[in-house]
Amino acid sequence: MSRTVADDLVEVLVQAGVTRVYGLVGDSLNAFSDAVRRSGTLEWVHVHHEEGAAFAASAEAQLTGGLAVCAGSCGPGNTHLLQGVMDAHRSGAPVLALASHITSTQIGTSFFQETKPEVLFAQASHYCELVSQPAQLARTARAAIQNAVGKGGAAVLVLPGDVLGADSAGSPPASALVASRPKPVPDEAAVAELAERINAAGRVTIFGGIGCAESRQEVLQLAAWLEAPVGHTLRGKDVLQYDNPYDVGMTGLLGYGACYKALHEADLVLLLGTDFPYNDFLPTRNNVQVDIDPARLGRRAPISQGIAADVGHTIRALLPLLREKKDRSFLDEMLREHEHAISTGLEAYTHDVDHLVPIHPEYVAALVDELADDDAIFTADTGMCCTWAARYLTPNGRRRLLGSFVHGSMANALPMAVGAQIAQPGRQVVSLSGDGGLAMLMGELLTVKTHRLPVKVVVFNNSSLAMVRLEMMVAGDPPFETDHDMVDYAAIAAGAGFFTRRVTEPADLREAVGQVLAHDGPALLDVVTTADALEVPSHLTLEEARGFALSMGKIVLKGGVGEAWKLARTNLRNL
């Protein structure tokens, strides 16, 4: 068989260090999948939905920091792939998506399964180009890889099936590729100005995000020098919470602890490596922002100064110019506030729970946190699962938490667990799945079984889209079309060959969690939890409180006194 353009693509991917491709085979992808089969160097990871392929690739890229690849066939394969590629792109995960296309001579004729992939993927990538000639392949593939790795995010190659199957123009020569994102250093004058601001301020608070991932020690050194409380985003939790004597938790809808108060009572706030989107929770004065991307500076909250540079480089340049602050009264006050908020809020439903039926999801999350491995990788669905992961999973420097924290997609946890387990086969991987999210991409249970992955799936089964339910109530409306039939997910997973446990009584939960986590192979824990558990943020606005009260009033007026009483009773400790 003669060498094809698809063989050239496989060679470029191998040169870039790629070892596998997540995807679904099919028609316009056939030349490429056959090249993978013949290569002996690339693995094809068969999934059951292209969206799952992109989520899996995203998880691998976020864990390893290297390039990951996913693929989808023309038409519906592309549109399915798009959702996960968008999520990877917004997460900054270096993912290359191979979007095969219809035969090139049919483009523009409304042919069967025709779309315009260049338009579809434009918003979901740094780079999206059509390969229309065999001679283009090597250069465009390398340009895509450079964009994905060098800029952090997705890149897309649109590949007509006939071009992939065409004769190669010749084996592509090896060429060096970028291995990481650039780390710009700050301007000296900007650092001097920032030092003056910090030296003049009394109370300073640090708020860090995922942009601090490679600068943890510098951030803690800065906090120690300034006696500054340190808050963090959800993506920054893995980096900044553990072994941090200055930690005051998170702010925002998932927030807990004293972070909101520390931000709003400081004289100066340092926003480091964060693009935290909920501006209602951020102060509107005396903010300084440091971020590697200049486009992010000041777009969430007004800033007094912005520095487009790497966080670590900036702090190292800054420290010699700072006067050490000796007064830690503000820090101590925030630490006391934080401890009080944790002990009276987060711990409310993690003890004395044997009589609470249905089971509270907080208790499930706390037990999983306690019994999971010290280096476990957790993936969390969007919605209330994200809340319980944010508040109850304990980072330690070795654990990881992945989720759709920027794009906010449902159904991400299970396919991300697939990618995480394949990328890190020796580690325990736990998917914290909502019943709504699991139902959406349930076919990926079959992917787990097909590849014999020892993924552990914990299902928070409350028969409700609980986050949407809460959003309606906060808006002043009674819940509508958020609840669905109770489903026995343990029985479904057992039919797919999983070890399963289903728990309805809190007294049985600890043993079941332990059994599922210890099982040598795919396992699923189905926990029937209450849909009435409220996600109460660390700061509740007057408008939100009024909306919730209005919603409860509407429920009562419709004759739902019992429902209103049940909700109040369920959350009495938190309230």
mmCIF file of C-alpha atoms in Angstrom, residues 130-504:
data_model
loop_
_atom_site.group_PDB
_atom_site.id
_atom_site.type_symbol
_atom_site.label_atom_id
_atom_site.label_comp_id
_atom_site.label_asym_id
_atom_site.label_seq_id
_atom_site.Cartn_x
_atom_site.Cartn_y
_atom_site.Cartn_z
ATOM 1 C CA LEU A 130 -8.719 23.376 6.218
ATOM 2 C CA VAL A 131 -6.125 21.078 4.645
ATOM 3 C CA SER A 132 -7.078 21.130 0.970
ATOM 4 C CA GLN A 133 -3.832 19.811 -0.568
ATOM 5 C CA PRO A 134 -1.537 16.943 0.533
ATOM 6 C CA ALA A 135 1.481 19.245 0.516
ATOM 7 C CA GLN A 136 -0.148 21.410 3.220
ATOM 8 C CA LEU A 137 -0.418 18.675 5.800
ATOM 9 C CA ALA A 138 2.899 18.794 7.664
ATOM 10 C CA ARG A 139 3.059 22.573 7.971
ATOM 11 C CA THR A 140 -0.576 23.058 8.980
ATOM 12 C CA ALA A 141 -0.431 20.176 11.466
ATOM 13 C CA ARG A 142 2.645 21.677 13.103
ATOM 14 C CA ALA A 143 1.066 25.128 13.117
ATOM 15 C CA ALA A 144 -1.972 23.660 14.883
ATOM 16 C CA ILE A 145 0.212 21.946 17.474
ATOM 17 C CA GLN A 146 2.226 25.119 18.080
ATOM 18 C CA ASN A 147 -0.973 27.082 18.657
ATOM 19 C CA ALA A 148 -2.477 24.510 21.028
ATOM 20 C CA VAL A 149 0.651 24.111 23.156
ATOM 21 C CA GLY A 150 2.094 27.591 22.828
ATOM 22 C CA LYS A 151 -1.124 29.483 23.523
ATOM 23 C CA GLY A 152 -2.852 26.948 25.772
ATOM 24 C CA GLY A 153 -6.143 25.755 24.277
ATOM 25 C CA ALA A 154 -7.557 23.909 21.306
ATOM 26 C CA ALA A 155 -6.478 23.826 17.688
ATOM 27 C CA VAL A 156 -8.439 22.178 14.870
ATOM 28 C CA LEU A 157 -7.410 20.595 11.582
ATOM 29 C CA VAL A 158 -10.250 20.207 9.071
ATOM 30 C CA LEU A 159 -9.397 17.173 6.949
ATOM 31 C CA PRO A 160 -11.457 16.124 3.897
ATOM 32 C CA GLY A 161 -11.586 12.349 3.668
ATOM 33 C CA ASP A 162 -10.212 12.225 0.142
ATOM 34 C CA VAL A 163 -7.225 14.380 1.123
ATOM 35 C CA LEU A 164 -6.425 12.050 4.025
ATOM 36 C CA GLY A 165 -6.493 9.096 1.628
ATOM 37 C CA ALA A 166 -4.462 10.803 -1.086
ATOM 38 C CA ASP A 167 -0.902 9.809 -1.912
ATOM 39 C CA SER A 168 1.693 11.435 0.320
ATOM 40 C CA ALA A 169 3.978 14.086 -1.072
ATOM 41 C CA GLY A 170 6.787 12.463 0.909
ATOM 42 C CA SER A 171 7.586 11.622 4.517
ATOM 43 C CA PRO A 172 7.593 14.883 6.475
ATOM 44 C CA PRO A 173 11.029 15.776 7.855
ATOM 45 C CA ALA A 174 11.375 16.048 11.603
ATOM 46 C CA SER A 175 10.999 19.570 12.985
ATOM 47 C CA ALA A 176 11.305 20.878 16.534
ATOM 48 C CA LEU A 177 8.036 21.877 18.206
ATOM 49 C CA VAL A 178 7.291 24.221 21.072
ATOM 50 C CA ALA A 179 7.020 22.324 24.354
ATOM 51 C CA SER A 180 5.281 24.869 26.595
ATOM 52 C CA ARG A 181 3.694 28.299 26.813
ATOM 53 C CA PRO A 182 5.955 31.372 26.982
ATOM 54 C CA LYS A 183 6.397 33.067 30.366
ATOM 55 C CA PRO A 184 6.715 36.820 29.884
ATOM 56 C CA VAL A 185 8.628 38.797 32.497
ATOM 57 C CA PRO A 186 7.130 41.997 33.955
ATOM 58 C CA ASP A 187 8.259 45.492 33.080
ATOM 59 C CA GLU A 188 10.598 46.898 35.768
ATOM 60 C CA ALA A 189 8.640 50.144 36.053
ATOM 61 C CA ALA A 190 5.390 48.222 36.539
ATOM 62 C CA VAL A 191 6.958 46.131 39.317
ATOM 63 C CA ALA A 192 8.250 49.271 41.034
ATOM 64 C CA GLU A 193 4.784 50.844 40.856
ATOM 65 C CA LEU A 194 3.205 47.726 42.328
ATOM 66 C CA ALA A 195 5.748 47.704 45.160
ATOM 67 C CA GLU A 196 4.812 51.291 46.017
ATOM 68 C CA ARG A 197 1.124 50.358 46.127
ATOM 69 C CA ILE A 198 1.736 47.391 48.404
ATOM 70 C CA ASN A 199 4.080 49.297 50.715
ATOM 71 C CA ALA A 200 1.475 52.050 51.100
ATOM 72 C CA ALA A 201 -1.386 49.648 51.845
ATOM 73 C CA GLY A 202 -2.311 48.463 55.312
ATOM 74 C CA ARG A 203 -4.375 45.312 54.745
ATOM 75 C CA VAL A 204 -3.555 43.239 51.666
ATOM 76 C CA THR A 205 -5.460 40.180 50.411
ATOM 77 C CA ILE A 206 -4.263 37.759 47.729
ATOM 78 C CA PHE A 207 -6.760 36.043 45.442
ATOM 79 C CA GLY A 208 -5.187 33.374 43.231
ATOM 80 C CA GLY A 209 -6.312 31.155 40.376
ATOM 81 C CA ILE A 210 -4.984 28.417 38.126
ATOM 82 C CA GLY A 211 -2.404 30.877 36.808
ATOM 83 C CA CYS A 212 -0.535 30.296 40.082
ATOM 84 C CA ALA A 213 -0.077 26.592 39.289
ATOM 85 C CA GLU A 214 3.680 26.902 38.780
ATOM 86 C CA SER A 215 4.136 29.690 41.328
ATOM 87 C CA ARG A 216 2.722 28.258 44.553
ATOM 88 C CA GLN A 217 5.888 28.822 46.603
ATOM 89 C CA GLU A 218 6.218 32.406 45.403
ATOM 90 C CA VAL A 219 2.572 33.161 46.315
ATOM 91 C CA LEU A 220 3.008 31.719 49.819
ATOM 92 C CA GLN A 221 6.273 33.604 50.253
ATOM 93 C CA LEU A 222 4.509 36.833 49.288
ATOM 94 C CA ALA A 223 1.658 36.087 51.709
ATOM 95 C CA ALA A 224 4.141 35.475 54.539
ATOM 96 C CA TRP A 225 5.988 38.721 53.816
ATOM 97 C CA LEU A 226 2.742 40.715 53.773
ATOM 98 C CA GLU A 227 0.809 38.787 56.480
ATOM 99 C CA ALA A 228 -1.926 38.530 53.828
ATOM 100 C CA PRO A 229 -4.912 36.177 53.755
ATOM 101 C CA VAL A 230 -5.034 34.047 50.598
ATOM 102 C CA GLY A 231 -8.287 33.205 48.833
ATOM 103 C CA HIS A 232 -8.551 31.112 45.703
ATOM 104 C CA THR A 233 -10.798 30.136 42.832
ATOM 105 C CA LEU A 234 -12.018 26.579 42.350
ATOM 106 C CA ARG A 235 -9.309 25.861 39.776
ATOM 107 C CA GLY A 236 -6.777 27.428 42.148
ATOM 108 C CA LYS A 237 -7.846 25.220 45.059
ATOM 109 C CA ASP A 238 -5.533 22.334 44.110
ATOM 110 C CA VAL A 239 -2.640 24.778 44.019
ATOM 111 C CA LEU A 240 -3.195 27.111 46.956
ATOM 112 C CA GLN A 241 -5.297 25.507 49.690
ATOM 113 C CA TYR A 242 -3.120 22.694 51.050
ATOM 114 C CA ASP A 243 -0.475 23.394 53.716
ATOM 115 C CA ASN A 244 -1.352 27.077 53.502
ATOM 116 C CA PRO A 245 -1.462 28.899 56.872
ATOM 117 C CA TYR A 246 -2.985 31.953 55.141
ATOM 118 C CA ASP A 247 -5.912 30.168 53.440
ATOM 119 C CA VAL A 248 -9.369 31.771 53.771
ATOM 120 C CA GLY A 249 -11.279 29.679 51.221
ATOM 121 C CA MET A 250 -13.240 30.595 48.112
ATOM 122 C CA THR A 251 -15.680 33.263 47.081
ATOM 123 C CA GLY A 252 -18.471 33.045 44.513
ATOM 124 C CA LEU A 253 -21.488 30.787 44.121
ATOM 125 C CA LEU A 254 -19.504 27.786 45.356
ATOM 126 C CA GLY A 255 -17.713 29.830 47.963
ATOM 127 C CA TYR A 256 -17.061 29.077 51.599
ATOM 128 C CA GLY A 257 -15.066 30.531 54.441
ATOM 129 C CA ALA A 258 -13.870 34.126 54.842
ATOM 130 C CA CYS A 259 -12.650 34.824 51.301
ATOM 131 C CA TYR A 260 -15.467 37.240 50.401
ATOM 132 C CA LYS A 261 -14.930 39.272 53.570
ATOM 133 C CA ALA A 262 -11.133 39.289 53.167
ATOM 134 C CA LEU A 263 -11.464 40.635 49.624
ATOM 135 C CA HIS A 264 -13.884 43.401 50.548
ATOM 136 C CA GLU A 265 -12.198 44.565 53.757
ATOM 137 C CA ALA A 266 -8.673 44.778 52.332
ATOM 138 C CA ASP A 267 -7.013 48.058 51.389
ATOM 139 C CA LEU A 268 -5.425 46.361 48.373
ATOM 140 C CA VAL A 269 -6.339 43.124 46.556
ATOM 141 C CA LEU A 270 -3.811 41.225 44.442
ATOM 142 C CA LEU A 271 -5.578 39.197 41.740
ATOM 143 C CA LEU A 272 -2.947 36.676 40.685
ATOM 144 C CA GLY A 273 -3.440 34.366 37.704
ATOM 145 C CA THR A 274 -7.216 34.426 37.896
ATOM 146 C CA ASP A 275 -9.998 35.238 35.472
ATOM 147 C CA PHE A 276 -12.728 34.643 38.077
ATOM 148 C CA PRO A 277 -15.911 35.581 36.167
ATOM 149 C CA TYR A 278 -18.424 36.461 38.899
ATOM 150 C CA ASN A 279 -17.766 40.166 39.262
ATOM 151 C CA ASP A 280 -20.541 40.579 41.859
ATOM 152 C CA PHE A 281 -18.259 38.804 44.341
ATOM 153 C CA LEU A 282 -15.189 40.954 43.629
ATOM 154 C CA PRO A 283 -14.338 44.358 45.116
ATOM 155 C CA THR A 284 -14.607 47.341 42.800
ATOM 156 C CA ARG A 285 -11.650 49.373 44.053
ATOM 157 C CA ASN A 286 -7.944 49.002 44.796
ATOM 158 C CA ASN A 287 -7.436 45.839 42.735
ATOM 159 C CA VAL A 288 -4.148 44.959 41.059
ATOM 160 C CA GLN A 289 -4.175 42.119 38.546
ATOM 161 C CA VAL A 290 -1.277 40.002 37.277
ATOM 162 C CA ASP A 291 -1.993 37.618 34.404
ATOM 163 C CA ILE A 292 -0.047 36.095 31.553
ATOM 164 C CA ASP A 293 -2.800 37.136 29.130
ATOM 165 C CA PRO A 294 -3.242 40.911 28.734
ATOM 166 C CA ALA A 295 -6.796 40.423 27.430
ATOM 167 C CA ARG A 296 -7.888 39.332 30.916
ATOM 168 C CA LEU A 297 -6.670 42.419 32.734
ATOM 169 C CA GLY A 298 -9.569 44.401 34.166
ATOM 170 C CA ARG A 299 -12.332 42.569 32.352
ATOM 171 C CA ARG A 300 -13.954 41.225 35.546
ATOM 172 C CA ALA A 301 -13.469 44.085 37.995
ATOM 173 C CA PRO A 302 -11.942 47.572 37.836
ATOM 174 C CA ILE A 303 -8.204 47.587 38.491
ATOM 175 C CA SER A 304 -5.774 50.247 39.653
ATOM 176 C CA GLN A 305 -2.934 48.488 37.855
ATOM 177 C CA GLY A 306 -2.538 45.551 35.500
ATOM 178 C CA ILE A 307 0.619 43.587 34.732
ATOM 179 C CA ALA A 308 0.727 41.204 31.774
ATOM 180 C CA ALA A 309 3.367 38.714 32.918
ATOM 181 C CA ASP A 310 3.964 35.360 34.526
ATOM 182 C CA VAL A 311 2.920 35.340 38.203
ATOM 183 C CA GLY A 312 6.123 33.668 39.429
ATOM 184 C CA HIS A 313 8.425 36.028 37.544
ATOM 185 C CA THR A 314 6.440 39.005 38.861
ATOM 186 C CA ILE A 315 6.590 37.982 42.517
ATOM 187 C CA ARG A 316 10.304 37.192 42.358
ATOM 188 C CA ALA A 317 10.973 40.640 40.925
ATOM 189 C CA LEU A 318 8.649 42.258 43.469
ATOM 190 C CA LEU A 319 9.820 40.759 46.763
ATOM 191 C CA PRO A 320 13.151 42.633 47.040
ATOM 192 C CA LEU A 321 11.259 45.938 46.755
ATOM 193 C CA LEU A 322 8.742 45.249 49.541
ATOM 194 C CA ARG A 323 8.856 46.239 53.188
ATOM 195 C CA GLU A 324 7.911 43.352 55.449
ATOM 196 C CA LYS A 325 4.574 43.869 57.183
ATOM 197 C CA LYS A 326 4.618 42.957 60.881
ATOM 198 C CA ASP A 327 0.970 43.582 61.771
ATOM 199 C CA ARG A 328 -1.006 40.367 61.340
ATOM 200 C CA SER A 329 -4.232 41.522 63.014
ATOM 201 C CA PHE A 330 -6.159 41.531 59.713
ATOM 202 C CA LEU A 331 -4.859 38.064 58.836
ATOM 203 C CA ASP A 332 -5.749 36.668 62.257
ATOM 204 C CA GLU A 333 -9.241 38.168 62.092
ATOM 205 C CA MET A 334 -9.856 36.553 58.681
ATOM 206 C CA LEU A 335 -8.483 33.204 59.854
ATOM 207 C CA ARG A 336 -10.889 33.240 62.817
ATOM 208 C CA GLU A 337 -13.762 34.134 60.480
ATOM 209 C CA HIS A 338 -12.732 31.305 58.181
ATOM 210 C CA GLU A 339 -12.602 28.709 60.947
ATOM 211 C CA HIS A 340 -16.024 29.783 62.208
ATOM 212 C CA ALA A 341 -17.563 29.592 58.737
ATOM 213 C CA ILE A 342 -16.130 26.122 58.159
ATOM 214 C CA SER A 343 -17.159 24.707 61.516
ATOM 215 C CA THR A 344 -20.699 26.088 61.427
ATOM 216 C CA GLY A 345 -21.375 25.685 57.703
ATOM 217 C CA LEU A 346 -19.412 23.017 55.866
ATOM 218 C CA GLU A 347 -19.366 20.559 58.767
ATOM 219 C CA ALA A 348 -23.121 20.814 59.381
ATOM 220 C CA TYR A 349 -23.989 17.663 57.407
ATOM 221 C CA THR A 350 -20.851 15.589 57.800
ATOM 222 C CA HIS A 351 -21.537 14.346 61.328
ATOM 223 C CA ASP A 352 -24.535 12.985 63.292
ATOM 224 C CA VAL A 353 -26.245 11.937 60.045
ATOM 225 C CA ASP A 354 -27.482 8.399 60.700
ATOM 226 C CA HIS A 355 -31.097 9.585 60.812
ATOM 227 C CA LEU A 356 -31.056 11.931 57.799
ATOM 228 C CA VAL A 357 -32.947 10.308 54.917
ATOM 229 C CA PRO A 358 -32.651 10.897 52.003
ATOM 230 C CA ILE A 359 -28.884 11.077 52.416
ATOM 231 C CA HIS A 360 -27.305 14.493 52.299
ATOM 232 C CA PRO A 361 -24.847 14.908 49.402
ATOM 233 C CA GLU A 362 -22.394 16.726 51.688
ATOM 234 C CA TYR A 363 -21.971 13.501 53.672
ATOM 235 C CA VAL A 364 -21.277 11.527 50.488
ATOM 236 C CA ALA A 365 -18.595 13.976 49.381
ATOM 237 C CA ALA A 366 -16.991 14.032 52.835
ATOM 238 C CA LEU A 367 -16.739 10.226 52.964
ATOM 239 C CA VAL A 368 -15.307 10.016 49.457
ATOM 240 C CA ASP A 369 -12.737 12.629 50.459
ATOM 241 C CA GLU A 370 -11.835 10.684 53.599
ATOM 242 C CA LEU A 371 -11.539 7.264 51.971
ATOM 243 C CA ALA A 372 -10.052 8.111 48.551
ATOM 244 C CA ASP A 373 -6.336 7.726 47.858
ATOM 245 C CA ASP A 374 -3.947 10.521 48.756
ATOM 246 C CA ASP A 375 -3.068 10.923 45.070
ATOM 247 C CA ALA A 376 -6.570 10.402 43.680
ATOM 248 C CA ILE A 377 -7.787 12.287 40.612
ATOM 249 C CA PHE A 378 -11.343 13.561 40.957
ATOM 250 C CA THR A 379 -13.531 14.674 38.076
ATOM 251 C CA ALA A 380 -16.701 16.566 38.928
ATOM 252 C CA ASP A 381 -19.870 17.245 36.972
ATOM 253 C CA THR A 382 -21.169 20.779 36.699
ATOM 254 C CA GLY A 383 -23.995 21.704 39.058
ATOM 255 C CA MET A 384 -24.327 20.715 42.683
ATOM 256 C CA CYS A 385 -21.601 18.052 42.294
ATOM 257 C CA CYS A 386 -19.236 20.915 41.614
ATOM 258 C CA THR A 387 -20.309 22.547 44.883
ATOM 259 C CA TRP A 388 -19.694 19.443 46.969
ATOM 260 C CA ALA A 389 -16.324 18.873 45.279
ATOM 261 C CA ALA A 390 -15.309 22.486 45.870
ATOM 262 C CA ARG A 391 -16.235 22.401 49.538
ATOM 263 C CA TYR A 392 -15.428 18.877 50.700
ATOM 264 C CA LEU A 393 -12.526 17.483 48.679
ATOM 265 C CA THR A 394 -9.205 18.092 50.403
ATOM 266 C CA PRO A 395 -6.198 18.882 48.197
ATOM 267 C CA ASN A 396 -2.751 17.877 49.410
ATOM 268 C CA GLY A 397 -0.388 18.648 46.561
ATOM 269 C CA ARG A 398 -0.802 15.217 44.969
ATOM 270 C CA ARG A 399 -4.552 15.027 44.384
ATOM 271 C CA ARG A 400 -6.128 16.671 41.338
ATOM 272 C CA LEU A 401 -9.622 17.978 40.659
ATOM 273 C CA LEU A 402 -10.803 18.403 37.061
ATOM 274 C CA GLY A 403 -14.100 19.709 35.769
ATOM 275 C CA SER A 404 -15.851 21.976 33.320
ATOM 276 C CA PHE A 405 -15.073 24.967 35.508
ATOM 277 C CA VAL A 406 -14.992 27.592 32.744
ATOM 278 C CA HIS A 407 -17.424 26.360 30.087
ATOM 279 C CA GLY A 408 -19.826 24.825 32.617
ATOM 280 C CA SER A 409 -20.896 21.820 30.570
ATOM 281 C CA MET A 410 -23.009 18.997 31.922
ATOM 282 C CA ALA A 411 -21.825 15.387 31.614
ATOM 283 C CA ASN A 412 -18.095 16.121 31.690
ATOM 284 C CA ALA A 413 -17.093 14.057 34.736
ATOM 285 C CA LEU A 414 -17.308 10.514 33.342
ATOM 286 C CA PRO A 415 -15.487 11.098 30.012
ATOM 287 C CA MET A 416 -12.867 13.202 31.797
ATOM 288 C CA ALA A 417 -12.348 10.251 34.131
ATOM 289 C CA VAL A 418 -11.701 8.075 31.061
ATOM 290 C CA GLY A 419 -8.932 10.391 29.848
ATOM 291 C CA ALA A 420 -7.477 10.782 33.337
ATOM 292 C CA GLN A 421 -7.348 7.033 33.949
ATOM 293 C CA ILE A 422 -5.744 6.299 30.578
ATOM 294 C CA ALA A 423 -3.185 9.081 31.056
ATOM 295 C CA GLN A 424 -2.412 8.096 34.673
ATOM 296 C CA PRO A 425 -3.107 4.325 34.865
ATOM 297 C CA GLY A 426 -1.527 3.857 38.280
ATOM 298 C CA ARG A 427 -3.743 6.369 40.081
ATOM 299 C CA GLN A 428 -7.236 6.114 41.510
ATOM 300 C CA VAL A 429 -9.717 8.107 39.405
ATOM 301 C CA VAL A 430 -13.112 9.039 40.876
ATOM 302 C CA SER A 431 -15.921 10.561 38.826
ATOM 303 C CA LEU A 432 -18.355 12.605 40.931
ATOM 304 C CA SER A 433 -21.378 12.417 38.641
ATOM 305 C CA GLY A 434 -24.783 13.994 38.959
ATOM 306 C CA ASP A 435 -27.640 11.811 37.798
ATOM 307 C CA GLY A 436 -28.479 14.408 35.149
ATOM 308 C CA GLY A 437 -24.912 14.511 33.847
ATOM 309 C CA LEU A 438 -24.502 10.733 33.890
ATOM 310 C CA ALA A 439 -27.747 10.258 31.986
ATOM 311 C CA MET A 440 -26.560 12.639 29.259
ATOM 312 C CA LEU A 441 -23.394 10.675 28.334
ATOM 313 C CA MET A 442 -24.184 7.310 29.902
ATOM 314 C CA GLY A 443 -22.651 5.505 26.943
ATOM 315 C CA GLU A 444 -19.212 6.321 28.327
ATOM 316 C CA LEU A 445 -19.837 3.667 30.989
ATOM 317 C CA LEU A 446 -19.348 1.261 28.089
ATOM 318 C CA THR A 447 -16.087 3.017 27.214
ATOM 319 C CA VAL A 448 -14.864 2.418 30.770
ATOM 320 C CA LYS A 449 -15.773 -1.271 30.518
ATOM 321 C CA THR A 450 -14.407 -1.712 26.972
ATOM 322 C CA HIS A 451 -10.967 -0.522 28.043
ATOM 323 C CA ARG A 452 -11.182 -2.219 31.452
ATOM 324 C CA LEU A 453 -10.497 1.046 33.230
ATOM 325 C CA PRO A 454 -10.676 0.936 37.059
ATOM 326 C CA VAL A 455 -12.664 4.201 37.154
ATOM 327 C CA LYS A 456 -14.877 4.714 40.207
ATOM 328 C CA VAL A 457 -18.170 6.487 39.490
ATOM 329 C CA VAL A 458 -20.033 8.058 42.423
ATOM 330 C CA VAL A 459 -23.560 9.064 41.409
ATOM 331 C CA PHE A 460 -25.381 11.757 43.395
ATOM 332 C CA ASN A 461 -28.835 10.440 42.548
ATOM 333 C CA ASN A 462 -31.411 13.050 43.596
ATOM 334 C CA SER A 463 -33.763 12.710 40.600
ATOM 335 C CA SER A 464 -33.367 16.403 39.955
ATOM 336 C CA LEU A 465 -31.384 19.043 38.120
ATOM 337 C CA ALA A 466 -30.711 20.484 41.548
ATOM 338 C CA MET A 467 -28.614 23.498 40.562
ATOM 339 C CA VAL A 468 -31.225 24.630 38.039
ATOM 340 C CA ARG A 469 -33.884 24.017 40.671
ATOM 341 C CA LEU A 470 -32.076 26.310 43.081
ATOM 342 C CA GLU A 471 -31.509 28.964 40.408
ATOM 343 C CA MET A 472 -35.261 29.099 39.762
ATOM 344 C CA MET A 473 -35.993 29.520 43.454
ATOM 345 C CA VAL A 474 -33.416 32.280 43.869
ATOM 346 C CA ALA A 475 -35.056 34.054 40.932
ATOM 347 C CA GLY A 476 -38.389 33.909 42.767
ATOM 348 C CA ASP A 477 -39.928 31.061 40.768
ATOM 349 C CA PRO A 478 -41.049 27.648 42.002
ATOM 350 C CA PRO A 479 -39.113 24.745 40.439
ATOM 351 C CA PHE A 480 -40.441 23.714 37.010
ATOM 352 C CA GLU A 481 -39.420 20.667 34.931
ATOM 353 C CA THR A 482 -36.298 20.118 37.003
ATOM 354 C CA ASP A 483 -37.280 16.800 38.547
ATOM 355 C CA HIS A 484 -37.296 13.424 36.810
ATOM 356 C CA ASP A 485 -38.008 9.780 37.543
ATOM 357 C CA MET A 486 -35.876 7.861 40.005
ATOM 358 C CA VAL A 487 -33.443 5.628 38.114
ATOM 359 C CA ASP A 488 -31.443 2.698 39.480
ATOM 360 C CA TYR A 489 -28.053 3.551 37.967
ATOM 361 C CA ALA A 490 -26.433 0.703 39.870
ATOM 362 C CA ALA A 491 -28.612 -1.776 37.982
ATOM 363 C CA ILE A 492 -27.731 -0.170 34.642
ATOM 364 C CA ALA A 493 -24.006 -0.213 35.409
ATOM 365 C CA ALA A 494 -24.192 -3.792 36.644
ATOM 366 C CA GLY A 495 -25.632 -4.752 33.264
ATOM 367 C CA ALA A 496 -22.561 -3.188 31.676
ATOM 368 C CA GLY A 497 -20.250 -5.300 33.854
ATOM 369 C CA PHE A 498 -19.476 -2.865 36.686
ATOM 370 C CA PHE A 499 -19.179 -3.744 40.344
ATOM 371 C CA THR A 500 -21.976 -1.700 41.925
ATOM 372 C CA ARG A 501 -23.509 -0.675 45.203
ATOM 373 C CA ARG A 502 -26.758 1.260 45.685
ATOM 374 C CA VAL A 503 -27.271 3.070 48.998
ATOM 375 C CA THR A 504 -30.427 4.616 50.398
#
